[in-house]
GROMACS .gro file of C-alpha atoms in nm:
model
  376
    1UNK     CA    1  -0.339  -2.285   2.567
    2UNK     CA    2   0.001  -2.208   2.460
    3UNK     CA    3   0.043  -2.101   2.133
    4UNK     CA    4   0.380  -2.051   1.948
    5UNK     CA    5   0.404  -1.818   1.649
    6UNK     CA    6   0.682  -1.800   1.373
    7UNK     CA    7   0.762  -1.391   1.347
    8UNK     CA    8   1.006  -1.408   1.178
    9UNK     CA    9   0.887  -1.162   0.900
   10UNK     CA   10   0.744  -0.857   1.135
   11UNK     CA   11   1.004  -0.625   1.074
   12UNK     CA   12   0.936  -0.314   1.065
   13UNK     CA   13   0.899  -0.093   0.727
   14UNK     CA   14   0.982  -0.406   0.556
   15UNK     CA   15   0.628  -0.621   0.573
   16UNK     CA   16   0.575  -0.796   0.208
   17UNK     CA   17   0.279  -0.995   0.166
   18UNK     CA   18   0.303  -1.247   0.424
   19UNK     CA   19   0.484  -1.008   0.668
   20UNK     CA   20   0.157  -0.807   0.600
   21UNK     CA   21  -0.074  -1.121   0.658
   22UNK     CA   22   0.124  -1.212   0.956
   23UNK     CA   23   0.076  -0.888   1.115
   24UNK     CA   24  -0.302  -0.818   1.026
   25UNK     CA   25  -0.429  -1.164   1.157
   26UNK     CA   26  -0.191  -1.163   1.492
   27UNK     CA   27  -0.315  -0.837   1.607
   28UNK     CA   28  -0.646  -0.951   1.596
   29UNK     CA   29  -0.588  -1.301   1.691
   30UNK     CA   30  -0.393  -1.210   2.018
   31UNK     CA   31  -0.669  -0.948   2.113
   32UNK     CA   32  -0.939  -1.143   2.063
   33UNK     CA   33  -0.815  -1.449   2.245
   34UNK     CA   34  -0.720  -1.318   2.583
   35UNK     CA   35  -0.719  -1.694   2.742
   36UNK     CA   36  -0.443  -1.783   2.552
   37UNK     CA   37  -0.056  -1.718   2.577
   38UNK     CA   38   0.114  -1.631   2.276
   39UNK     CA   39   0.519  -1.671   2.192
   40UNK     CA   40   0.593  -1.489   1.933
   41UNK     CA   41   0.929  -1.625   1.803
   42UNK     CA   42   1.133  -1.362   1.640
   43UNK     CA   43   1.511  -1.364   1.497
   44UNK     CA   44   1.598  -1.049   1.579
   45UNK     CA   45   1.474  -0.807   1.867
   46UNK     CA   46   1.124  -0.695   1.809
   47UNK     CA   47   0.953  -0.385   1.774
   48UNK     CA   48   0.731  -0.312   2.013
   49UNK     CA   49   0.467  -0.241   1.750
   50UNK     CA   50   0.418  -0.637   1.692
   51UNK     CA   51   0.337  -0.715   2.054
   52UNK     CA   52  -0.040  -0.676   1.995
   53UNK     CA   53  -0.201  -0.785   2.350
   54UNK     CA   54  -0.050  -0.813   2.742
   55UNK     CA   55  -0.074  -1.242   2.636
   56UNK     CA   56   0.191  -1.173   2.402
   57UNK     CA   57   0.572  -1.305   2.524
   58UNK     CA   58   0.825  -1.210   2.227
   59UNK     CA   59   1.101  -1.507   2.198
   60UNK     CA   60   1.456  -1.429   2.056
   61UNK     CA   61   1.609  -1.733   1.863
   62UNK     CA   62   1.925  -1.755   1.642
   63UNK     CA   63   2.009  -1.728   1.401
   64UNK     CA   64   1.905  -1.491   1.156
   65UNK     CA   65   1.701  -1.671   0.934
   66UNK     CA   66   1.762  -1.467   0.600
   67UNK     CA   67   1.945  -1.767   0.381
   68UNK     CA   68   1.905  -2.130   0.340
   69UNK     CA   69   2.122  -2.228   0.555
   70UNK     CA   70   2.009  -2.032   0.852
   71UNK     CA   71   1.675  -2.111   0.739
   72UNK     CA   72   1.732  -2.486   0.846
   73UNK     CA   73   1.914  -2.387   1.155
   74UNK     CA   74   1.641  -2.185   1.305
   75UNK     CA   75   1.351  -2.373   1.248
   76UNK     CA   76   1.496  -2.727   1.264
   77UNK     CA   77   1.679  -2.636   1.552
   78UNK     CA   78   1.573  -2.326   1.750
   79UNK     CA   79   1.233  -2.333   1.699
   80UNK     CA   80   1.206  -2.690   1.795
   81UNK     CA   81   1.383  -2.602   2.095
   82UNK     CA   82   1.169  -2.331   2.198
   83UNK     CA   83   0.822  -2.534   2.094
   84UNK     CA   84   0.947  -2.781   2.399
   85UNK     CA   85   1.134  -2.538   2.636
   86UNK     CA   86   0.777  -2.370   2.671
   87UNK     CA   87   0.564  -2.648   2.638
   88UNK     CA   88   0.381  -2.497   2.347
   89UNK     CA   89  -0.002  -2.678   2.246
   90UNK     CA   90  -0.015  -2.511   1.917
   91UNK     CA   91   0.287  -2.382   1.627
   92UNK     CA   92   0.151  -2.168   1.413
   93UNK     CA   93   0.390  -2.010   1.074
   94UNK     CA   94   0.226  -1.788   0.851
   95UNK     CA   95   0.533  -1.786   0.551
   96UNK     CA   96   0.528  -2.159   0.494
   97UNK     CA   97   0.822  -2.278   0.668
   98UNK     CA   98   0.751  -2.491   0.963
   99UNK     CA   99   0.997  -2.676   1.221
  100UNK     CA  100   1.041  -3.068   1.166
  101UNK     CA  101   0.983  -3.397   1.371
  102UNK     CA  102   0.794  -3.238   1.659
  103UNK     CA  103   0.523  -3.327   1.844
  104UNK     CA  104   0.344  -3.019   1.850
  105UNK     CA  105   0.032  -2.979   1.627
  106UNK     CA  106   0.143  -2.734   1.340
  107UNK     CA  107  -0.048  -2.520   1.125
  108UNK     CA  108   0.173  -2.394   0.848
  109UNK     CA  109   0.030  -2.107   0.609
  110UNK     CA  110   0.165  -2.195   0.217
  111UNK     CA  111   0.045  -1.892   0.015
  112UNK     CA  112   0.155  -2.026  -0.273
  113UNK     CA  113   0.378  -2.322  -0.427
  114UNK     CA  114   0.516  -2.077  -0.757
  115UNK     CA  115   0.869  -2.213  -0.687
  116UNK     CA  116   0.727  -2.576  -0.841
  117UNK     CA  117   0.626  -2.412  -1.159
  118UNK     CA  118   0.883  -2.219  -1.227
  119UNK     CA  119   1.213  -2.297  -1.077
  120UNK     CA  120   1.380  -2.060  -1.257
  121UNK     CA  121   1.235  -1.758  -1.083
  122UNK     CA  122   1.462  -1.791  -0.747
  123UNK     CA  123   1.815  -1.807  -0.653
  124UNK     CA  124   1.961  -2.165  -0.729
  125UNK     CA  125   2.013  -2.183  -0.330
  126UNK     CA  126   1.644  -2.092  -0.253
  127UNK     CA  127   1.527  -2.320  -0.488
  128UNK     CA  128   1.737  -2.627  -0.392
  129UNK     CA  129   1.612  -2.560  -0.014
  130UNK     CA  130   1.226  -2.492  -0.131
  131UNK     CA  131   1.215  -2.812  -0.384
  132UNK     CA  132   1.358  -2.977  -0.117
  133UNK     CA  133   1.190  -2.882   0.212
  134UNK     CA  134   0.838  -2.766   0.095
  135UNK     CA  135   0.710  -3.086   0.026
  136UNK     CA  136   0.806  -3.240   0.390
  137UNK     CA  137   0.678  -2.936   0.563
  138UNK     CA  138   0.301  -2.934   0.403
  139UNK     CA  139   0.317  -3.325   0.445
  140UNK     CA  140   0.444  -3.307   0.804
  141UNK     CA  141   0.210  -2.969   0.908
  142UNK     CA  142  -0.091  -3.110   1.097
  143UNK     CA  143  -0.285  -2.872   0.894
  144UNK     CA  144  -0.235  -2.662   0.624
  145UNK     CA  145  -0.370  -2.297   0.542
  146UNK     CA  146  -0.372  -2.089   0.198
  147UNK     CA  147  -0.516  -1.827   0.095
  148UNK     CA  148  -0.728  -1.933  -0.253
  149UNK     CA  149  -0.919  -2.237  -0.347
  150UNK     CA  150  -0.681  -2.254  -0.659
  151UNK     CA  151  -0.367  -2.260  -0.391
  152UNK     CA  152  -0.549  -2.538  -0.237
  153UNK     CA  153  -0.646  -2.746  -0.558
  154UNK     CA  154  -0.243  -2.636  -0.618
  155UNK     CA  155  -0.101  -2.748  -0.323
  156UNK     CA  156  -0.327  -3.059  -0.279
  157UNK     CA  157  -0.275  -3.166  -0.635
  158UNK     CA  158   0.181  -3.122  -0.630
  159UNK     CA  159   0.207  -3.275  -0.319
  160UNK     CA  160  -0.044  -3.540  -0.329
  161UNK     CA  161  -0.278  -3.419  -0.012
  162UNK     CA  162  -0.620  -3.479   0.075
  163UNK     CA  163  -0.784  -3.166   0.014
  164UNK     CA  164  -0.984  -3.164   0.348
  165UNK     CA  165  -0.627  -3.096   0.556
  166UNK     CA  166  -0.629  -2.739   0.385
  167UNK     CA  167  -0.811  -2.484   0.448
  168UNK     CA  168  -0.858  -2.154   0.264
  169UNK     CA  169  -0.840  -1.815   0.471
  170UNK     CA  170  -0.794  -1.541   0.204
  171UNK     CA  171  -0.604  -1.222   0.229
  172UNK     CA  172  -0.728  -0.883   0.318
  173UNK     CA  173  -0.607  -0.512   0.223
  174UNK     CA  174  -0.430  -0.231   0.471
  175UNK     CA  175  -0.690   0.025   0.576
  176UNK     CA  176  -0.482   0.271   0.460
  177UNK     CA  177  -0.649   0.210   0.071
  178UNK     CA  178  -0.968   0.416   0.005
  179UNK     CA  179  -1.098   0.661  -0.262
  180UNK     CA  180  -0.898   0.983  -0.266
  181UNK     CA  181  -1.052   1.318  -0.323
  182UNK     CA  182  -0.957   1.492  -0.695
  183UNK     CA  183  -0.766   1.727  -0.505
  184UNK     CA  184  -0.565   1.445  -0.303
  185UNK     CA  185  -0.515   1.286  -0.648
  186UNK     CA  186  -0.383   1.594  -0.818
  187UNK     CA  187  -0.151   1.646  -0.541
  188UNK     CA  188   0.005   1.280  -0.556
  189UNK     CA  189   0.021   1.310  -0.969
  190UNK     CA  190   0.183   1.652  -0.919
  191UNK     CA  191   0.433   1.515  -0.719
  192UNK     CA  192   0.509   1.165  -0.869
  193UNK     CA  193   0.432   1.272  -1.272
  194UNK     CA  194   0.468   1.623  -1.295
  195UNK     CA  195   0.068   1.592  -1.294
  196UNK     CA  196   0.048   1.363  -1.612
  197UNK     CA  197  -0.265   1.062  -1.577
  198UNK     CA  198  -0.052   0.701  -1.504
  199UNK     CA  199  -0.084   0.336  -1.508
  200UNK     CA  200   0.010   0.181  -1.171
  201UNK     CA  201   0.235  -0.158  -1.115
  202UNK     CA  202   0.317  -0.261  -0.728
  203UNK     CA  203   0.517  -0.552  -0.667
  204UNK     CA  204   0.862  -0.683  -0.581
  205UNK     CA  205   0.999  -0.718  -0.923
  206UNK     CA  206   1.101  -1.045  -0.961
  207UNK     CA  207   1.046  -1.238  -1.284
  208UNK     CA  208   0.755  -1.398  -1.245
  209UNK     CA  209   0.577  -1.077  -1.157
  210UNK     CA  210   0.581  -0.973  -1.557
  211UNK     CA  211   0.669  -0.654  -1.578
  212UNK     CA  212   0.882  -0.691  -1.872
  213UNK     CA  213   0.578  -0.780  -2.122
  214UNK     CA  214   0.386  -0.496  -1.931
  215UNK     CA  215   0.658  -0.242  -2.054
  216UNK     CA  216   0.625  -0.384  -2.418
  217UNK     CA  217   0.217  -0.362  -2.343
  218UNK     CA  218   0.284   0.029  -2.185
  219UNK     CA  219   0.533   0.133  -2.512
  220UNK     CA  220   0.308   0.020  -2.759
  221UNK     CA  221   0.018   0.182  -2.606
  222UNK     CA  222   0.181   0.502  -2.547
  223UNK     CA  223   0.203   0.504  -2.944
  224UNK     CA  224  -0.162   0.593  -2.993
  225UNK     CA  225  -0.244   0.716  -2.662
  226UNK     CA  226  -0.343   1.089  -2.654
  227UNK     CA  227  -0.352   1.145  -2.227
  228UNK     CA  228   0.030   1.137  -2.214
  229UNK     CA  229   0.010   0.897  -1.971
  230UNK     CA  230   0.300   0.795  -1.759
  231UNK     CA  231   0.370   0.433  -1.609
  232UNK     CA  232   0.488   0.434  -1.218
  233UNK     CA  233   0.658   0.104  -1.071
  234UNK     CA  234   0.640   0.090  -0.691
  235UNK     CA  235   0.852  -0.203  -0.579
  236UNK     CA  236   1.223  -0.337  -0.459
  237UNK     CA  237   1.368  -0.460  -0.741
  238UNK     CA  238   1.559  -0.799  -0.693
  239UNK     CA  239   1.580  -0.874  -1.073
  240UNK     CA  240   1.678  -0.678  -1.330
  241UNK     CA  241   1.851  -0.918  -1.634
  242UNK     CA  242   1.792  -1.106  -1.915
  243UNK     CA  243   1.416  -1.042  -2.035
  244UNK     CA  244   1.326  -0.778  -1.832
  245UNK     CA  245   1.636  -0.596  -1.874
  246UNK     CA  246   1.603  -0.631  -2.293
  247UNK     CA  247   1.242  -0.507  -2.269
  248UNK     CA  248   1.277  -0.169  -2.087
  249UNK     CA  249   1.621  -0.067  -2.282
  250UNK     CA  250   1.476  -0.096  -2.611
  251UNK     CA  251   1.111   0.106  -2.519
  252UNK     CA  252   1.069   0.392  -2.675
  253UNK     CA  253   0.884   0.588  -2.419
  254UNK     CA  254   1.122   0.424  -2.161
  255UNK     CA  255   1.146   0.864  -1.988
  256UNK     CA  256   0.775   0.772  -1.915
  257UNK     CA  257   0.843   0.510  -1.662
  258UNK     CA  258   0.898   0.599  -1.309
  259UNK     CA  259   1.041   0.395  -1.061
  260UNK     CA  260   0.958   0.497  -0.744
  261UNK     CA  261   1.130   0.143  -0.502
  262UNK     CA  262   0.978   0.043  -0.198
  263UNK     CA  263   0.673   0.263  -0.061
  264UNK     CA  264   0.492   0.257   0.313
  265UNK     CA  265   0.166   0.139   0.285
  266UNK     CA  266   0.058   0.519   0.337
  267UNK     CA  267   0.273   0.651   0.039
  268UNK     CA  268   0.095   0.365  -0.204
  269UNK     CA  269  -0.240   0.427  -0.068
  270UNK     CA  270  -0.169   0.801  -0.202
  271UNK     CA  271  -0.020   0.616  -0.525
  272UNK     CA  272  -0.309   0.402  -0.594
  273UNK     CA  273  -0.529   0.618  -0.512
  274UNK     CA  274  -0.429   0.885  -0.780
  275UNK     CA  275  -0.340   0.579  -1.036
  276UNK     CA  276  -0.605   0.585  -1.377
  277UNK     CA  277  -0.578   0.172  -1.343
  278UNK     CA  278  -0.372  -0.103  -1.145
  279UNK     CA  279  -0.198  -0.309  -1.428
  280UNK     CA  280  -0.116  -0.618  -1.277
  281UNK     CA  281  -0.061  -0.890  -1.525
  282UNK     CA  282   0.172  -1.140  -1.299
  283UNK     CA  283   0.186  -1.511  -1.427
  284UNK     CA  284   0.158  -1.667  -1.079
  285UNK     CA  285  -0.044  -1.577  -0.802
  286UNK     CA  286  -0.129  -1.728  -0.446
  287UNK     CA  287  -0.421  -1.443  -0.377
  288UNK     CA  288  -0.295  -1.090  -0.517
  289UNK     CA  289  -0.323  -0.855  -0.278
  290UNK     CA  290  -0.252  -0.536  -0.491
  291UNK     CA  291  -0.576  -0.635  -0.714
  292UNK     CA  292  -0.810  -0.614  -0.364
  293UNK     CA  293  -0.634  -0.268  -0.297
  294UNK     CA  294  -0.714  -0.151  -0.590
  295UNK     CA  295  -1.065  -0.198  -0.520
  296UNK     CA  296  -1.092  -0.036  -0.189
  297UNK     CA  297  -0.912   0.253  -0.399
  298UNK     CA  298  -1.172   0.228  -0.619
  299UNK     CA  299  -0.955   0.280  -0.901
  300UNK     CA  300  -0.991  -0.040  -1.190
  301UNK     CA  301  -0.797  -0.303  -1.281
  302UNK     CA  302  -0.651  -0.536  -1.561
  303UNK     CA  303  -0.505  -0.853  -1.444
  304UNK     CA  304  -0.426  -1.198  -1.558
  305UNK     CA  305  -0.667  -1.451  -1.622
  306UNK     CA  306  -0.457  -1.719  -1.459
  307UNK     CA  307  -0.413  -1.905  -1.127
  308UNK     CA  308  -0.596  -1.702  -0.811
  309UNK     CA  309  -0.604  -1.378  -0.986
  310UNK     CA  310  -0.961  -1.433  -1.168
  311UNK     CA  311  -1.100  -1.567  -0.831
  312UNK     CA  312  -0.997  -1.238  -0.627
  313UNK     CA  313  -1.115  -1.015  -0.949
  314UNK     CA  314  -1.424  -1.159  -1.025
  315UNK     CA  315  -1.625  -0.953  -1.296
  316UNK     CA  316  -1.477  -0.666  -1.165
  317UNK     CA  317  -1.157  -0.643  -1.349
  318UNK     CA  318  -0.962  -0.674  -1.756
  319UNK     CA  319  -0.819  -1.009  -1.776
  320UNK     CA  320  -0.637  -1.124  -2.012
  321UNK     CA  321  -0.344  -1.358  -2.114
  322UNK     CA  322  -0.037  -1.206  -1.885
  323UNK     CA  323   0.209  -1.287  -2.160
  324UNK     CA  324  -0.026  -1.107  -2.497
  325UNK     CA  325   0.137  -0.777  -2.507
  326UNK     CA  326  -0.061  -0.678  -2.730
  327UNK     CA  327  -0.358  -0.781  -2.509
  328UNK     CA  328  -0.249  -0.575  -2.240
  329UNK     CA  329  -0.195  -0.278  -2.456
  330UNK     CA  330  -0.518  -0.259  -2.576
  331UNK     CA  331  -0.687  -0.318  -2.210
  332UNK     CA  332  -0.483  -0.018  -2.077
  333UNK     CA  333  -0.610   0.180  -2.361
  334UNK     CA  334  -0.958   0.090  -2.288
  335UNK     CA  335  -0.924   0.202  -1.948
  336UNK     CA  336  -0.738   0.529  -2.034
  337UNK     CA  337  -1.005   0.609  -2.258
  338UNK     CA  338  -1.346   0.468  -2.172
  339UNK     CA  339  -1.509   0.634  -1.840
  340UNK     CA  340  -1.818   0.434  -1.846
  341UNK     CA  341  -1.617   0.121  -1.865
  342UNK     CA  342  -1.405   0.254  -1.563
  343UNK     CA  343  -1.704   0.369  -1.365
  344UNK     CA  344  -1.859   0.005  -1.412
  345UNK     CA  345  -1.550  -0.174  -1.277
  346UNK     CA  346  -1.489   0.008  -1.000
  347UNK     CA  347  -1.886  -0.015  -0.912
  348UNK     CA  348  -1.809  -0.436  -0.940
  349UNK     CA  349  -1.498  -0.386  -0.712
  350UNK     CA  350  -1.695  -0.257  -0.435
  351UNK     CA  351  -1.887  -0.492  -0.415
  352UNK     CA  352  -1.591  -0.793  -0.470
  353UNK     CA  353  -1.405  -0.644  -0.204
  354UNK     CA  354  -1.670  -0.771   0.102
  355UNK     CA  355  -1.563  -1.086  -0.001
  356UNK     CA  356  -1.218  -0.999   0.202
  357UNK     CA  357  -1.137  -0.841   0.463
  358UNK     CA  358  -0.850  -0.926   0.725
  359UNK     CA  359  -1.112  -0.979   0.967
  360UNK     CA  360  -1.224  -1.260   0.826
  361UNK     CA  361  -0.882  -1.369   0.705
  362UNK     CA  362  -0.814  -1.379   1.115
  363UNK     CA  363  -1.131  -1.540   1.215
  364UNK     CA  364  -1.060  -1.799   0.930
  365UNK     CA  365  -0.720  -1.852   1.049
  366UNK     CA  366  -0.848  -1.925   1.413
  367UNK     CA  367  -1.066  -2.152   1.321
  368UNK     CA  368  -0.825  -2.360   1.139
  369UNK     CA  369  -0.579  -2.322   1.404
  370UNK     CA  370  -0.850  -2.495   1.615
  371UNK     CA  371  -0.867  -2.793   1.417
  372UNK     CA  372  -0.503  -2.836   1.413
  373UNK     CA  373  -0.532  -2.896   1.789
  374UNK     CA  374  -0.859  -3.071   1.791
  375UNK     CA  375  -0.907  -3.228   1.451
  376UNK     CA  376  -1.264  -3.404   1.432
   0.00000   0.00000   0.00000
């Protein structure tokens, strides 16, 4: 079989989340599944690092797909182009964008459908093209795959789907996250904190990842906590106005937050590793990788107790209303002060955490990509 892949997103140092997913299920995908040829359709020249197995031929289309516009062109053009040019059987896309009026079975991977909730959290050009073109491609896709039963009830219930043409493959976490030694942990506080205890927050800091009521949580915490405890942000930050903006200029403890940008998976390993908690109170949520990470770092967590991120957390996490500062104060204070509490939620994250693994996520994601081409 010949099996087309969207690639788009392996670049390399700059895998998000679905660049992430992309990469972890191809490389076992390709190796596993040695009968099949793969085309890996990139928009750039690849790295050699993404061509996984000898049954991997990288394809270079134009253009760039990195705006709207371009967006349309490569996938409504190119990529339909190169799905007949090599007589592909199978199109899989792992970031939810899929090519248009073809006749080759698709599998499109929607991790999430925030963009309909809250249209304000994208550039009016990105939203325009998603309100526009997400609905046609999950209609059109052969199959659908996401990555939480509440994506699927989500996705199923905006765009009017039958349920049973989703399937849910989870996420998984980078094996770079595991318990760090007290002496690996001093070292990474030393260098990040000047040794001071901190909260950790890891995303791309948009606005519907929160962290503006998490700095009003962190200030008024850091008025009756005793540790000194510092807050470190590890993310590329594509919005800074309005609320967010407001919230960290008029903190009080605002010298106790560190922004640190992006980090290799390596460097926030180290980082979450060495963190006293993972506060991660976004409002919207396909899966939520950083909360799973968290629990192979056996570190705890306080999260939201909204869309996917109370299925991934089970009993092993805080939740509690993302937008209750004062909520989220007192559950970092709980976890800055109570060790038996923190013992007992990282003891429930080990065992949450066989729940996902990218291994499954790949073996998931094959077998859905087999009823795309063979639906029963």
């Amino acid at each position: 079989m010949r099996i087309a892949v969207n690639t788009r997103l392996l670049l390399p140092g700059k895998l998000d989340g679905i660049g992430w997913f992309t990469a972890e299920t191809l490389r076992r995908i390709v190796k596993a599944h040695p009968e099949h040829d793969f085309f890996f359709l990139f928009d750039r020249k690849p790295d050699p690092q993404f061509l996984y197995a000898p049954n991997v031929r990288p394809v270079v289309l134009c253009p760039q797909a990195r705006h709207p516009v371009l967006w349309y062109m490569f996938f409504q053009w190119s990529v339909r182009w190169a799905l007949k040019r090599y007589k592909i059987d199978l199109f899989l896309s792992p970031d939810g964008y899929t090519a248009l009026d073809t006749r080759v079975p698709t599998l499109t991977v929607i991790h999430d459908i925030n963009f309909e909730h809250s249209p304000d959290n994208l550039r009016p050009s990105h939203q325009r093209y998603m309100t526009c073109f997400s609905p046609q491609f999950a209609r059109y896709s052969t199959r659908i795959a996401t990555v939480s039963e509440f994506s699927k009830r989500d996705i199923a219930e905006t765009y009017h789907l039958p349920p049973e043409k989703i399937d849910v493959v989870y996420d998984g976490a980078h094996a770079d996250y595991r318990p760090l030694s007290l002496e690996e942990q001093a070292r990474t506080r030393e260098h990040y904190t000047q040794g001071h205890p901190y909260f950790l927050f890891v995303s791309t800091i948009i606005k519907r990842k929160n962290l503006a009521t998490l700095l009003r949580a962190f200030d008024r915490f850091r008025e009756s906590d005793t540790r000194d405890m510092r807050l470190v942000v590890v993310g590329h930050r594509v919005w800074w106005q309005d609320e967010l903006k407001a919230a960290y200029d008029t903190m009080r403890h605002q010298e106790d937050v560190l922004f640190v940008g992006r980090a290799d998976s390596g460097e926030l390993a180290r980082l979450m590793g060495s963190a006293t908690a993972l506060a991660y109170p976004s409002l919207f949520e396909g899966f939520g990788i950083p909360i799973l990470e968290a629990f192979h770092s056996e570190i705890p967590v306080v999260t939201s107790n909204c869309t996917s991120m109370p299925e991934v957390a089970g009993d092993a996490a805080l939740l509690v209303e993302p937008t209750d500062a004062d909520a989220l104060a007192n559950a970092l204070s709980r976890l800055a002060t109570d060790d038996t509490l923190r013992q007992q939620l990282v003891a429930r994250g080990r065992e949450q955490r066989e729940h996902f693994s990218w291994d499954i996520t790949a073996d998931l994601l094959w077998q859905s990509m087999m009823k795309t081409v063979n639906p029963q």
